[in-house]
């Protein structure tokens, strides 16, 4: 009989709810007292956890929960600074996941190739459009993706998207169904929740 392994739980400093650890954002305190975002949970030291919510960040800072969690005073930080730090880390990780897709050749790049895949009803999980894509092409891709209920998002600019994929400028990238696309969508939703971008 196979035992189901339980996910460790941690308490959010903001709402005080016990949640699976992988659903929370981990923070550590640097030696000089700065609160550092640790999305991957790999930095050394005692961790403190928050839900992926501005409300929880505000509550934790208002009640000075980081000082209590780390058992020493932390450097003063605003909700905005913490939110920007989390957003930056999540965006960097989304870029890393696209880079992994490139290395494993699990992506479709270029507006024509993605439109063709959408016409053939290829099993795409998500379509990433550059922020500076031409409005006509962007609308065409969004429309075809919406017909198949495939999520679309605007991230990076064409130059950055091309650099991540090891190519010239790219305005559209599609990720097929699979574990990589699932991980990308999980972090994308976290990024959208915390940054307010869609």
mmCIF file of C-alpha atoms in Angstrom:
data_model
loop_
_atom_site.group_PDB
_atom_site.id
_atom_site.type_symbol
_atom_site.label_atom_id
_atom_site.label_comp_id
_atom_site.label_asym_id
_atom_site.label_seq_id
_atom_site.Cartn_x
_atom_site.Cartn_y
_atom_site.Cartn_z
ATOM 1 C CA UNK A 1 0.000 0.000 0.000
ATOM 2 C CA UNK A 2 1.452 3.337 -1.055
ATOM 3 C CA UNK A 3 1.441 6.048 1.574
ATOM 4 C CA UNK A 4 0.517 9.540 0.500
ATOM 5 C CA UNK A 5 3.217 11.899 1.622
ATOM 6 C CA UNK A 6 1.856 14.893 3.503
ATOM 7 C CA UNK A 7 3.032 18.323 2.498
ATOM 8 C CA UNK A 8 4.597 20.245 5.409
ATOM 9 C CA UNK A 9 2.447 23.132 6.586
ATOM 10 C CA UNK A 10 3.468 26.596 7.715
ATOM 11 C CA UNK A 11 1.518 29.477 9.211
ATOM 12 C CA UNK A 12 1.125 32.693 7.243
ATOM 13 C CA UNK A 13 2.376 35.704 9.222
ATOM 14 C CA UNK A 14 -0.496 37.812 7.884
ATOM 15 C CA UNK A 15 -3.700 35.788 8.149
ATOM 16 C CA UNK A 16 -2.347 33.192 10.625
ATOM 17 C CA UNK A 17 -3.770 30.317 8.544
ATOM 18 C CA UNK A 18 -1.862 27.018 8.338
ATOM 19 C CA UNK A 19 -1.265 26.285 4.642
ATOM 20 C CA UNK A 20 0.832 23.815 2.634
ATOM 21 C CA UNK A 21 4.365 25.186 2.543
ATOM 22 C CA UNK A 22 4.579 25.160 -1.267
ATOM 23 C CA UNK A 23 1.584 27.532 -1.450
ATOM 24 C CA UNK A 24 3.329 30.204 0.617
ATOM 25 C CA UNK A 25 6.178 32.620 -0.072
ATOM 26 C CA UNK A 26 9.244 32.100 2.125
ATOM 27 C CA UNK A 27 11.348 34.941 3.501
ATOM 28 C CA UNK A 28 14.647 34.913 5.361
ATOM 29 C CA UNK A 29 16.462 37.633 7.287
ATOM 30 C CA UNK A 30 19.882 38.638 5.978
ATOM 31 C CA UNK A 31 22.702 39.247 8.484
ATOM 32 C CA UNK A 32 22.164 43.016 8.154
ATOM 33 C CA UNK A 33 18.435 42.704 8.969
ATOM 34 C CA UNK A 34 16.963 42.906 5.469
ATOM 35 C CA UNK A 35 13.905 40.759 4.681
ATOM 36 C CA UNK A 36 14.797 38.669 1.605
ATOM 37 C CA UNK A 37 12.363 36.793 -0.656
ATOM 38 C CA UNK A 38 13.251 33.082 -0.976
ATOM 39 C CA UNK A 39 10.815 31.641 -3.537
ATOM 40 C CA UNK A 40 12.643 28.363 -3.990
ATOM 41 C CA UNK A 41 13.205 27.816 -0.260
ATOM 42 C CA UNK A 42 16.938 27.319 -0.630
ATOM 43 C CA UNK A 43 18.454 30.194 1.332
ATOM 44 C CA UNK A 44 19.916 29.306 4.718
ATOM 45 C CA UNK A 45 18.381 30.448 7.942
ATOM 46 C CA UNK A 46 15.072 30.544 9.683
ATOM 47 C CA UNK A 47 12.130 31.044 7.323
ATOM 48 C CA UNK A 48 8.978 33.107 7.699
ATOM 49 C CA UNK A 49 5.991 32.578 5.411
ATOM 50 C CA UNK A 50 3.251 34.662 3.821
ATOM 51 C CA UNK A 51 0.310 33.927 1.560
ATOM 52 C CA UNK A 52 0.557 35.329 -1.950
ATOM 53 C CA UNK A 53 -1.629 38.277 -0.974
ATOM 54 C CA UNK A 54 -1.137 42.013 -0.463
ATOM 55 C CA UNK A 55 -3.534 41.833 2.488
ATOM 56 C CA UNK A 56 -1.312 39.311 4.263
ATOM 57 C CA UNK A 57 1.807 41.382 3.522
ATOM 58 C CA UNK A 58 0.115 44.498 4.954
ATOM 59 C CA UNK A 59 -1.088 42.656 8.066
ATOM 60 C CA UNK A 60 2.333 41.098 8.717
ATOM 61 C CA UNK A 61 4.139 44.428 8.400
ATOM 62 C CA UNK A 62 1.554 46.349 10.432
ATOM 63 C CA UNK A 63 1.852 43.864 13.322
ATOM 64 C CA UNK A 64 5.668 43.578 12.966
ATOM 65 C CA UNK A 65 5.373 39.816 12.491
ATOM 66 C CA UNK A 66 8.745 39.489 10.760
ATOM 67 C CA UNK A 67 10.512 40.728 13.923
ATOM 68 C CA UNK A 68 8.652 38.086 15.940
ATOM 69 C CA UNK A 69 9.270 35.291 13.433
ATOM 70 C CA UNK A 70 13.010 35.966 13.183
ATOM 71 C CA UNK A 71 13.261 36.772 16.911
ATOM 72 C CA UNK A 72 15.153 39.971 16.188
ATOM 73 C CA UNK A 73 14.528 43.334 14.620
ATOM 74 C CA UNK A 74 14.363 43.548 10.835
ATOM 75 C CA UNK A 75 15.068 46.542 8.644
ATOM 76 C CA UNK A 76 12.016 48.691 7.925
ATOM 77 C CA UNK A 77 10.325 47.746 4.625
ATOM 78 C CA UNK A 78 7.125 48.939 2.960
ATOM 79 C CA UNK A 79 4.351 46.825 1.451
ATOM 80 C CA UNK A 80 5.304 48.222 -1.954
ATOM 81 C CA UNK A 81 8.993 47.268 -1.585
ATOM 82 C CA UNK A 82 8.109 43.732 -0.522
ATOM 83 C CA UNK A 83 5.554 43.372 -3.318
ATOM 84 C CA UNK A 84 8.069 44.580 -5.918
ATOM 85 C CA UNK A 85 10.682 42.141 -4.575
ATOM 86 C CA UNK A 86 8.259 39.206 -4.795
ATOM 87 C CA UNK A 87 7.116 40.235 -8.288
ATOM 88 C CA UNK A 88 10.719 40.541 -9.480
ATOM 89 C CA UNK A 89 11.595 37.058 -8.170
ATOM 90 C CA UNK A 90 8.491 35.492 -9.718
ATOM 91 C CA UNK A 91 9.138 37.175 -13.083
ATOM 92 C CA UNK A 92 12.747 35.930 -13.058
ATOM 93 C CA UNK A 93 11.513 32.416 -12.338
ATOM 94 C CA UNK A 94 8.989 32.615 -15.182
ATOM 95 C CA UNK A 95 11.903 33.540 -17.479
ATOM 96 C CA UNK A 96 13.866 30.547 -16.157
ATOM 97 C CA UNK A 97 10.947 28.234 -16.898
ATOM 98 C CA UNK A 98 10.775 29.553 -20.476
ATOM 99 C CA UNK A 99 14.529 28.919 -20.700
ATOM 100 C CA UNK A 100 13.939 25.333 -19.553
ATOM 101 C CA UNK A 101 11.294 24.975 -22.263
ATOM 102 C CA UNK A 102 13.898 26.095 -24.776
ATOM 103 C CA UNK A 103 16.447 23.532 -23.543
ATOM 104 C CA UNK A 104 13.893 20.731 -23.693
ATOM 105 C CA UNK A 105 12.473 21.978 -27.030
ATOM 106 C CA UNK A 106 8.994 22.125 -25.479
ATOM 107 C CA UNK A 107 7.767 25.395 -26.927
ATOM 108 C CA UNK A 108 6.442 26.959 -30.103
ATOM 109 C CA UNK A 109 7.838 30.402 -30.930
ATOM 110 C CA UNK A 110 6.769 33.056 -33.391
ATOM 111 C CA UNK A 111 3.339 34.423 -34.160
ATOM 112 C CA UNK A 112 2.841 32.344 -37.336
ATOM 113 C CA UNK A 113 3.873 29.090 -35.651
ATOM 114 C CA UNK A 114 1.634 29.727 -32.625
ATOM 115 C CA UNK A 115 -1.333 30.761 -34.802
ATOM 116 C CA UNK A 116 -0.809 27.593 -36.850
ATOM 117 C CA UNK A 117 -0.707 25.466 -33.687
ATOM 118 C CA UNK A 118 -3.896 27.137 -32.445
ATOM 119 C CA UNK A 119 -5.588 26.479 -35.815
ATOM 120 C CA UNK A 120 -4.623 22.790 -35.638
ATOM 121 C CA UNK A 121 -5.931 22.689 -32.068
ATOM 122 C CA UNK A 122 -2.496 21.668 -30.783
ATOM 123 C CA UNK A 123 -2.643 21.035 -27.025
ATOM 124 C CA UNK A 124 -1.168 24.327 -25.783
ATOM 125 C CA UNK A 125 -1.513 25.188 -22.092
ATOM 126 C CA UNK A 126 -0.515 28.843 -22.232
ATOM 127 C CA UNK A 127 0.486 31.475 -24.783
ATOM 128 C CA UNK A 128 2.925 34.227 -23.784
ATOM 129 C CA UNK A 129 2.784 37.463 -25.770
ATOM 130 C CA UNK A 130 5.478 40.129 -25.624
ATOM 131 C CA UNK A 131 4.355 43.393 -24.046
ATOM 132 C CA UNK A 132 5.347 45.257 -27.213
ATOM 133 C CA UNK A 133 3.615 42.928 -29.693
ATOM 134 C CA UNK A 134 1.730 44.689 -32.475
ATOM 135 C CA UNK A 135 -1.913 45.168 -31.462
ATOM 136 C CA UNK A 136 -3.253 43.379 -34.580
ATOM 137 C CA UNK A 137 -1.163 40.228 -34.072
ATOM 138 C CA UNK A 138 -1.798 40.237 -30.328
ATOM 139 C CA UNK A 139 -5.547 40.434 -30.846
ATOM 140 C CA UNK A 140 -5.473 37.654 -33.461
ATOM 141 C CA UNK A 141 -3.537 35.316 -31.115
ATOM 142 C CA UNK A 142 -5.704 36.170 -28.086
ATOM 143 C CA UNK A 143 -8.887 35.540 -30.078
ATOM 144 C CA UNK A 144 -7.759 32.114 -31.354
ATOM 145 C CA UNK A 145 -6.514 31.124 -27.893
ATOM 146 C CA UNK A 146 -9.776 32.238 -26.258
ATOM 147 C CA UNK A 147 -11.771 30.024 -28.653
ATOM 148 C CA UNK A 148 -9.866 27.031 -27.256
ATOM 149 C CA UNK A 149 -9.905 28.329 -23.665
ATOM 150 C CA UNK A 150 -6.112 28.657 -23.630
ATOM 151 C CA UNK A 151 -4.728 31.225 -21.206
ATOM 152 C CA UNK A 152 -2.733 34.141 -22.604
ATOM 153 C CA UNK A 153 -0.487 36.623 -20.812
ATOM 154 C CA UNK A 154 1.779 39.544 -21.669
ATOM 155 C CA UNK A 155 5.302 39.196 -20.247
ATOM 156 C CA UNK A 156 8.681 40.638 -21.202
ATOM 157 C CA UNK A 157 9.342 42.574 -24.406
ATOM 158 C CA UNK A 158 10.211 41.018 -27.798
ATOM 159 C CA UNK A 159 13.953 41.393 -27.291
ATOM 160 C CA UNK A 160 13.915 39.820 -23.804
ATOM 161 C CA UNK A 161 11.622 36.995 -24.921
ATOM 162 C CA UNK A 162 13.992 36.271 -27.812
ATOM 163 C CA UNK A 163 17.010 36.335 -25.489
ATOM 164 C CA UNK A 164 15.371 33.870 -23.093
ATOM 165 C CA UNK A 165 14.647 31.523 -26.019
ATOM 166 C CA UNK A 166 18.117 31.936 -27.512
ATOM 167 C CA UNK A 167 16.786 33.522 -30.672
ATOM 168 C CA UNK A 168 16.197 36.882 -32.293
ATOM 169 C CA UNK A 169 13.195 38.909 -31.194
ATOM 170 C CA UNK A 170 10.095 36.841 -30.494
ATOM 171 C CA UNK A 171 6.627 38.228 -29.934
ATOM 172 C CA UNK A 172 4.703 35.016 -29.128
ATOM 173 C CA UNK A 173 5.565 31.743 -27.377
ATOM 174 C CA UNK A 174 3.292 28.773 -26.762
ATOM 175 C CA UNK A 175 3.907 26.097 -24.129
ATOM 176 C CA UNK A 176 2.320 22.686 -24.713
ATOM 177 C CA UNK A 177 0.485 20.789 -21.986
ATOM 178 C CA UNK A 178 2.806 19.144 -19.468
ATOM 179 C CA UNK A 179 4.535 19.575 -16.130
ATOM 180 C CA UNK A 180 6.603 22.532 -17.304
ATOM 181 C CA UNK A 181 3.477 24.398 -18.432
ATOM 182 C CA UNK A 182 1.783 23.552 -15.097
ATOM 183 C CA UNK A 183 4.715 25.008 -13.156
ATOM 184 C CA UNK A 184 4.695 28.079 -15.427
ATOM 185 C CA UNK A 185 0.954 28.626 -14.898
ATOM 186 C CA UNK A 186 1.277 28.212 -11.105
ATOM 187 C CA UNK A 187 3.971 30.897 -10.915
ATOM 188 C CA UNK A 188 2.160 33.064 -13.469
ATOM 189 C CA UNK A 189 -0.975 33.112 -11.300
ATOM 190 C CA UNK A 190 1.115 33.929 -8.233
ATOM 191 C CA UNK A 191 2.805 36.749 -10.188
ATOM 192 C CA UNK A 192 -0.528 38.124 -11.389
ATOM 193 C CA UNK A 193 -2.012 37.993 -7.883
ATOM 194 C CA UNK A 194 0.861 39.866 -6.268
ATOM 195 C CA UNK A 195 1.695 42.337 -9.048
ATOM 196 C CA UNK A 196 -1.857 43.079 -10.161
ATOM 197 C CA UNK A 197 -0.850 42.526 -13.818
ATOM 198 C CA UNK A 198 -2.931 40.296 -16.112
#
